[in-house]
């Protein structure tokens, strides 16, 4: 056993996986199948972000039947329902235990450095030297909060979607929700139900119905192959990787969640938040176009589904095609809001998340700090990513999306180890053991 | 029936634009442009502006000729009406930006255009600029644009082209969103 300068234990291992969420656990499963000696380093507990960094009422957007992992498939009696946080966290922990995933919990990686054709992974609880490394830390590590947040008057309570848990954290009075993804709309719905007057500042968003022609929207997207769409089938991958999550909620009553349902309940819609000057929030005048685009794209999705039904001769078995009411907007949405005078006591930033690679000291980030990778194969030998939005295909950041990605990424990783390793190192690839 | 794939020609060199997009992604310094105009007072509300040089692609650039624009106020303001009013130039800027965008997006989507006409109208309560009512803003309360487009595409596809043109329009953004303006005196 070696120790480093500060006395920490140095362990040599073929592969390190950082992160024990669905992506890291699925990768670990595949590496075990391939006999790759590895560890999974987790800063907190298994499924840490799900457990500790999301709001209380969160449920998955995808139905239970879609919660598939390598070697796991839902077999309960409510496949069409949506898992809540506790159910998902329990599932991922059991999954890790059953597979005997070599997870080191409470092990925060503070630095990753290139070392002799491999990597040195440093944490307070020791150091690992490895030939290959999988970044399964996800894309949602820190909230992205616009710079104009600094100009919000100090008496207003500000919360990010990562800090928000439930309505009890809010001051009484109005709330401005910035962002119109699944997060923004779910929080708007919850806070409206809790009696707050809600204003939603909306930029580009993705609208889709929960149910269409008798099935869940994800059933259709899966059937039509939309979730399997690969990188090669998309003409602007940078754009689709940045798309906000669709305006959906997983609930026990299959509730529809869109601007129309929220404004019917009294919410006010304004354009994208552009600036805050002297306590006055200024919104973009582009709201009509933004909503028009989302309506057009939703209808294009529904047409794709209708065409698929027609092609597969299922027309007679299905409820008829329908189109939903376009987003209702006032002729002149408000362009500014005096945060002091108009009784806004809370601002919630549902403005997305960014990955945190501050610990990754390998030159694989571009000038904007984004990881450079081709379908999860990072631009450094033996370095891989998992679980990023549209990493290899549309579903890559969905729970069940990690299946194909984990198999392919670990396949590439094993080929890399074989091609780059000496005979002795290749000996680290143990014969496949049965782990079921 | 012809089975070959028709290639739309709206006179927009989208291959060049896509190439530029790729090149400037690699070299973002070249994407930094400065647009310029000079404006000389003539008399009364009449002014004469010139547009000739600009900066971009890492160098000073020139239009092929110097463009001149007269601006004035109309007779109902007891002015000489030597040109469009500045607020009408704003409408011209928005309409021409969106129209150019429609052509470019249609080209990119391989949609042949036959005619495009934008009619634009802005509402202004001049109690603002006259200082009659402090609650009335100086600028437009709202701007409406109506497009009449004849193209080889479905109504939904035409709507999507017009929407995308707005999304990518510089002038739309300039008008819809706040911009810092600094004025100095030499």
PDB file of N, CA and C in Angstrom, chain A residues 121-169:
ATOM      1  N   UNK A 121      -6.665  10.573  -9.211  1.00  0.00           N
ATOM      2  CA  UNK A 121      -7.933  11.081  -8.692  1.00  0.00           C
ATOM      3  C   UNK A 121      -7.751  11.310  -7.196  1.00  0.00           C
ATOM      4  N   UNK A 122      -7.856  12.573  -6.794  1.00  0.00           N
ATOM      5  CA  UNK A 122      -7.521  12.939  -5.416  1.00  0.00           C
ATOM      6  C   UNK A 122      -8.793  13.257  -4.634  1.00  0.00           C
ATOM      7  N   UNK A 123      -8.861  12.704  -3.427  1.00  0.00           N
ATOM      8  CA  UNK A 123      -9.957  13.050  -2.528  1.00  0.00           C
ATOM      9  C   UNK A 123      -9.405  13.127  -1.115  1.00  0.00           C
ATOM     10  N   UNK A 124     -10.210  13.647  -0.202  1.00  0.00           N
ATOM     11  CA  UNK A 124      -9.781  13.696   1.190  1.00  0.00           C
ATOM     12  C   UNK A 124      -9.624  12.292   1.765  1.00  0.00           C
ATOM     13  N   UNK A 125     -10.260  11.336   1.149  1.00  0.00           N
ATOM     14  CA  UNK A 125     -10.240   9.974   1.696  1.00  0.00           C
ATOM     15  C   UNK A 125      -9.342   9.066   0.884  1.00  0.00           C
ATOM     16  N   UNK A 126      -8.301   9.652   0.318  1.00  0.00           N
ATOM     17  CA  UNK A 126      -7.342   8.841  -0.408  1.00  0.00           C
ATOM     18  C   UNK A 126      -7.242   9.244  -1.854  1.00  0.00           C
ATOM     19  N   UNK A 127      -6.338   8.537  -2.534  1.00  0.00           N
ATOM     20  CA  UNK A 127      -6.015   8.893  -3.904  1.00  0.00           C
ATOM     21  C   UNK A 127      -6.080   7.620  -4.747  1.00  0.00           C
ATOM     22  N   UNK A 128      -6.610   7.720  -5.916  1.00  0.00           N
ATOM     23  CA  UNK A 128      -6.678   6.571  -6.810  1.00  0.00           C
ATOM     24  C   UNK A 128      -5.904   6.872  -8.078  1.00  0.00           C
ATOM     25  N   UNK A 129      -5.116   5.924  -8.533  1.00  0.00           N
ATOM     26  CA  UNK A 129      -4.436   6.044  -9.818  1.00  0.00           C
ATOM     27  C   UNK A 129      -5.091   5.050 -10.764  1.00  0.00           C
ATOM     28  N   UNK A 130      -5.507   5.547 -11.906  1.00  0.00           N
ATOM     29  CA  UNK A 130      -6.274   4.678 -12.805  1.00  0.00           C
ATOM     30  C   UNK A 130      -5.858   4.918 -14.248  1.00  0.00           C
ATOM     31  N   UNK A 131      -6.179   3.963 -15.090  1.00  0.00           N
ATOM     32  CA  UNK A 131      -5.883   4.107 -16.525  1.00  0.00           C
ATOM     33  C   UNK A 131      -7.054   4.725 -17.254  1.00  0.00           C
ATOM     34  N   UNK A 132      -8.227   4.562 -16.719  1.00  0.00           N
ATOM     35  CA  UNK A 132      -9.383   5.174 -17.386  1.00  0.00           C
ATOM     36  C   UNK A 132     -10.354   5.679 -16.332  1.00  0.00           C
ATOM     37  N   UNK A 133     -11.134   6.666 -16.777  1.00  0.00           N
ATOM     38  CA  UNK A 133     -11.949   7.421 -15.829  1.00  0.00           C
ATOM     39  C   UNK A 133     -13.284   7.727 -16.477  1.00  0.00           C
ATOM     40  N   UNK A 134     -14.361   7.533 -15.733  1.00  0.00           N
ATOM     41  CA  UNK A 134     -15.693   7.857 -16.251  1.00  0.00           C
ATOM     42  C   UNK A 134     -16.293   8.963 -15.387  1.00  0.00           C
ATOM     43  N   UNK A 135     -16.628  10.080 -16.015  1.00  0.00           N
ATOM     44  CA  UNK A 135     -17.247  11.204 -15.312  1.00  0.00           C
ATOM     45  C   UNK A 135     -18.754  10.992 -15.343  1.00  0.00           C
ATOM     46  N   UNK A 136     -19.299  10.527 -14.233  1.00  0.00           N
ATOM     47  CA  UNK A 136     -20.749  10.286 -14.172  1.00  0.00           C
ATOM     48  C   UNK A 136     -21.361  11.236 -13.147  1.00  0.00           C
ATOM     49  N   UNK A 137     -20.860  12.466 -13.173  1.00  0.00           N
ATOM     50  CA  UNK A 137     -21.316  13.461 -12.198  1.00  0.00           C
ATOM     51  C   UNK A 137     -22.531  14.237 -12.696  1.00  0.00           C
ATOM     52  N   UNK A 138     -22.906  13.989 -13.959  1.00  0.00           N
ATOM     53  CA  UNK A 138     -24.122  14.607 -14.467  1.00  0.00           C
ATOM     54  C   UNK A 138     -23.924  16.048 -14.899  1.00  0.00           C
ATOM     55  N   UNK A 139     -25.014  16.629 -15.390  1.00  0.00           N
ATOM     56  CA  UNK A 139     -24.946  17.978 -15.950  1.00  0.00           C
ATOM     57  C   UNK A 139     -25.672  18.983 -15.073  1.00  0.00           C
ATOM     58  N   UNK A 140     -26.122  18.524 -13.905  1.00  0.00           N
ATOM     59  CA  UNK A 140     -26.996  19.382 -13.093  1.00  0.00           C
ATOM     60  C   UNK A 140     -26.408  19.603 -11.710  1.00  0.00           C
ATOM     61  N   UNK A 141     -25.143  20.031 -11.645  1.00  0.00           N
ATOM     62  CA  UNK A 141     -24.459  20.126 -10.370  1.00  0.00           C
ATOM     63  C   UNK A 141     -24.682  21.443  -9.638  1.00  0.00           C
ATOM     64  N   UNK A 142     -24.767  22.529 -10.416  1.00  0.00           N
ATOM     65  CA  UNK A 142     -24.946  23.823  -9.744  1.00  0.00           C
ATOM     66  C   UNK A 142     -25.979  24.636 -10.511  1.00  0.00           C
ATOM     67  N   UNK A 143     -26.780  25.383  -9.791  1.00  0.00           N
ATOM     68  CA  UNK A 143     -27.794  26.169 -10.485  1.00  0.00           C
ATOM     69  C   UNK A 143     -27.143  27.283 -11.284  1.00  0.00           C
ATOM     70  N   UNK A 144     -27.688  27.542 -12.449  1.00  0.00           N
ATOM     71  CA  UNK A 144     -27.216  28.673 -13.239  1.00  0.00           C
ATOM     72  C   UNK A 144     -28.116  29.862 -12.922  1.00  0.00           C
ATOM     73  N   UNK A 145     -27.527  30.905 -12.346  1.00  0.00           N
ATOM     74  CA  UNK A 145     -28.328  32.057 -11.949  1.00  0.00           C
ATOM     75  C   UNK A 145     -27.834  33.290 -12.706  1.00  0.00           C
ATOM     76  N   UNK A 146     -28.725  33.961 -13.435  1.00  0.00           N
ATOM     77  CA  UNK A 146     -28.298  35.107 -14.244  1.00  0.00           C
ATOM     78  C   UNK A 146     -27.690  36.209 -13.381  1.00  0.00           C
ATOM     79  N   UNK A 147     -26.790  36.986 -13.999  1.00  0.00           N
ATOM     80  CA  UNK A 147     -26.069  38.038 -13.284  1.00  0.00           C
ATOM     81  C   UNK A 147     -27.025  39.093 -12.712  1.00  0.00           C
ATOM     82  N   UNK A 148     -28.177  39.287 -13.364  1.00  0.00           N
ATOM     83  CA  UNK A 148     -29.081  40.344 -12.891  1.00  0.00           C
ATOM     84  C   UNK A 148     -29.689  40.008 -11.524  1.00  0.00           C
ATOM     85  N   UNK A 149     -29.444  38.793 -11.034  1.00  0.00           N
ATOM     86  CA  UNK A 149     -29.942  38.459  -9.691  1.00  0.00           C
ATOM     87  C   UNK A 149     -29.342  39.395  -8.640  1.00  0.00           C
ATOM     88  N   UNK A 150     -28.135  39.904  -8.924  1.00  0.00           N
ATOM     89  CA  UNK A 150     -27.459  40.795  -7.968  1.00  0.00           C
ATOM     90  C   UNK A 150     -28.218  42.106  -7.797  1.00  0.00           C
ATOM     91  N   UNK A 151     -29.057  42.453  -8.781  1.00  0.00           N
ATOM     92  CA  UNK A 151     -29.766  43.728  -8.730  1.00  0.00           C
ATOM     93  C   UNK A 151     -31.167  43.595  -8.132  1.00  0.00           C
ATOM     94  N   UNK A 152     -31.531  42.398  -7.690  1.00  0.00           N
ATOM     95  CA  UNK A 152     -32.845  42.205  -7.063  1.00  0.00           C
ATOM     96  C   UNK A 152     -32.813  42.881  -5.678  1.00  0.00           C
ATOM     97  N   UNK A 153     -33.807  43.678  -5.348  1.00  0.00           N
ATOM     98  CA  UNK A 153     -33.808  44.351  -4.038  1.00  0.00           C
ATOM     99  C   UNK A 153     -33.611  43.356  -2.892  1.00  0.00           C
ATOM    100  N   UNK A 154     -32.868  43.794  -1.867  1.00  0.00           N
ATOM    101  CA  UNK A 154     -32.434  42.830  -0.854  1.00  0.00           C
ATOM    102  C   UNK A 154     -33.568  42.276   0.002  1.00  0.00           C
ATOM    103  N   UNK A 155     -34.691  42.972   0.089  1.00  0.00           N
ATOM    104  CA  UNK A 155     -35.760  42.441   0.933  1.00  0.00           C
ATOM    105  C   UNK A 155     -36.478  41.262   0.266  1.00  0.00           C
ATOM    106  N   UNK A 156     -36.163  41.005  -0.991  1.00  0.00           N
ATOM    107  CA  UNK A 156     -36.833  39.899  -1.702  1.00  0.00           C
ATOM    108  C   UNK A 156     -36.061  38.609  -1.488  1.00  0.00           C
ATOM    109  N   UNK A 157     -36.772  37.560  -1.150  1.00  0.00           N
ATOM    110  CA  UNK A 157     -36.140  36.267  -0.906  1.00  0.00           C
ATOM    111  C   UNK A 157     -35.840  35.590  -2.245  1.00  0.00           C
ATOM    112  N   UNK A 158     -34.600  35.184  -2.453  1.00  0.00           N
ATOM    113  CA  UNK A 158     -34.238  34.499  -3.689  1.00  0.00           C
ATOM    114  C   UNK A 158     -33.874  33.045  -3.390  1.00  0.00           C
ATOM    115  N   UNK A 159     -34.389  32.156  -4.211  1.00  0.00           N
ATOM    116  CA  UNK A 159     -34.105  30.729  -4.052  1.00  0.00           C
ATOM    117  C   UNK A 159     -33.821  30.134  -5.427  1.00  0.00           C
ATOM    118  N   UNK A 160     -32.833  29.255  -5.511  1.00  0.00           N
ATOM    119  CA  UNK A 160     -32.650  28.523  -6.759  1.00  0.00           C
ATOM    120  C   UNK A 160     -33.479  27.257  -6.691  1.00  0.00           C
ATOM    121  N   UNK A 161     -33.697  26.643  -7.857  1.00  0.00           N
ATOM    122  CA  UNK A 161     -34.462  25.392  -7.877  1.00  0.00           C
ATOM    123  C   UNK A 161     -33.746  24.304  -7.082  1.00  0.00           C
ATOM    124  N   UNK A 162     -32.427  24.468  -6.886  1.00  0.00           N
ATOM    125  CA  UNK A 162     -31.693  23.473  -6.111  1.00  0.00           C
ATOM    126  C   UNK A 162     -31.926  23.660  -4.606  1.00  0.00           C
ATOM    127  N   UNK A 163     -32.189  24.901  -4.203  1.00  0.00           N
ATOM    128  CA  UNK A 163     -32.419  25.183  -2.779  1.00  0.00           C
ATOM    129  C   UNK A 163     -33.886  25.038  -2.384  1.00  0.00           C
ATOM    130  N   UNK A 164     -34.766  25.140  -3.359  1.00  0.00           N
ATOM    131  CA  UNK A 164     -36.192  25.087  -3.057  1.00  0.00           C
ATOM    132  C   UNK A 164     -36.596  23.668  -2.626  1.00  0.00           C
ATOM    133  N   UNK A 165     -37.344  23.577  -1.543  1.00  0.00           N
ATOM    134  CA  UNK A 165     -37.850  22.277  -1.106  1.00  0.00           C
ATOM    135  C   UNK A 165     -39.378  22.238  -1.122  1.00  0.00           C
ATOM    136  N   UNK A 166     -39.981  23.307  -0.525  1.00  0.00           N
ATOM    137  CA  UNK A 166     -41.441  23.344  -0.432  1.00  0.00           C
ATOM    138  C   UNK A 166     -41.880  24.776  -0.146  1.00  0.00           C
ATOM    139  N   UNK A 167     -43.183  25.046  -0.250  1.00  0.00           N
ATOM    140  CA  UNK A 167     -43.655  26.434  -0.134  1.00  0.00           C
ATOM    141  C   UNK A 167     -43.345  27.087   1.210  1.00  0.00           C
ATOM    142  N   UNK A 168     -43.041  26.292   2.244  1.00  0.00           N
ATOM    143  CA  UNK A 168     -42.830  26.913   3.554  1.00  0.00           C
ATOM    144  C   UNK A 168     -41.588  27.801   3.582  1.00  0.00           C
ATOM    145  N   UNK A 169     -40.697  27.650   2.571  1.00  0.00           N
ATOM    146  CA  UNK A 169     -39.495  28.482   2.550  1.00  0.00           C
ATOM    147  C   UNK A 169     -39.778  29.903   2.062  1.00  0.00           C
TER     148      UNK A 169
END
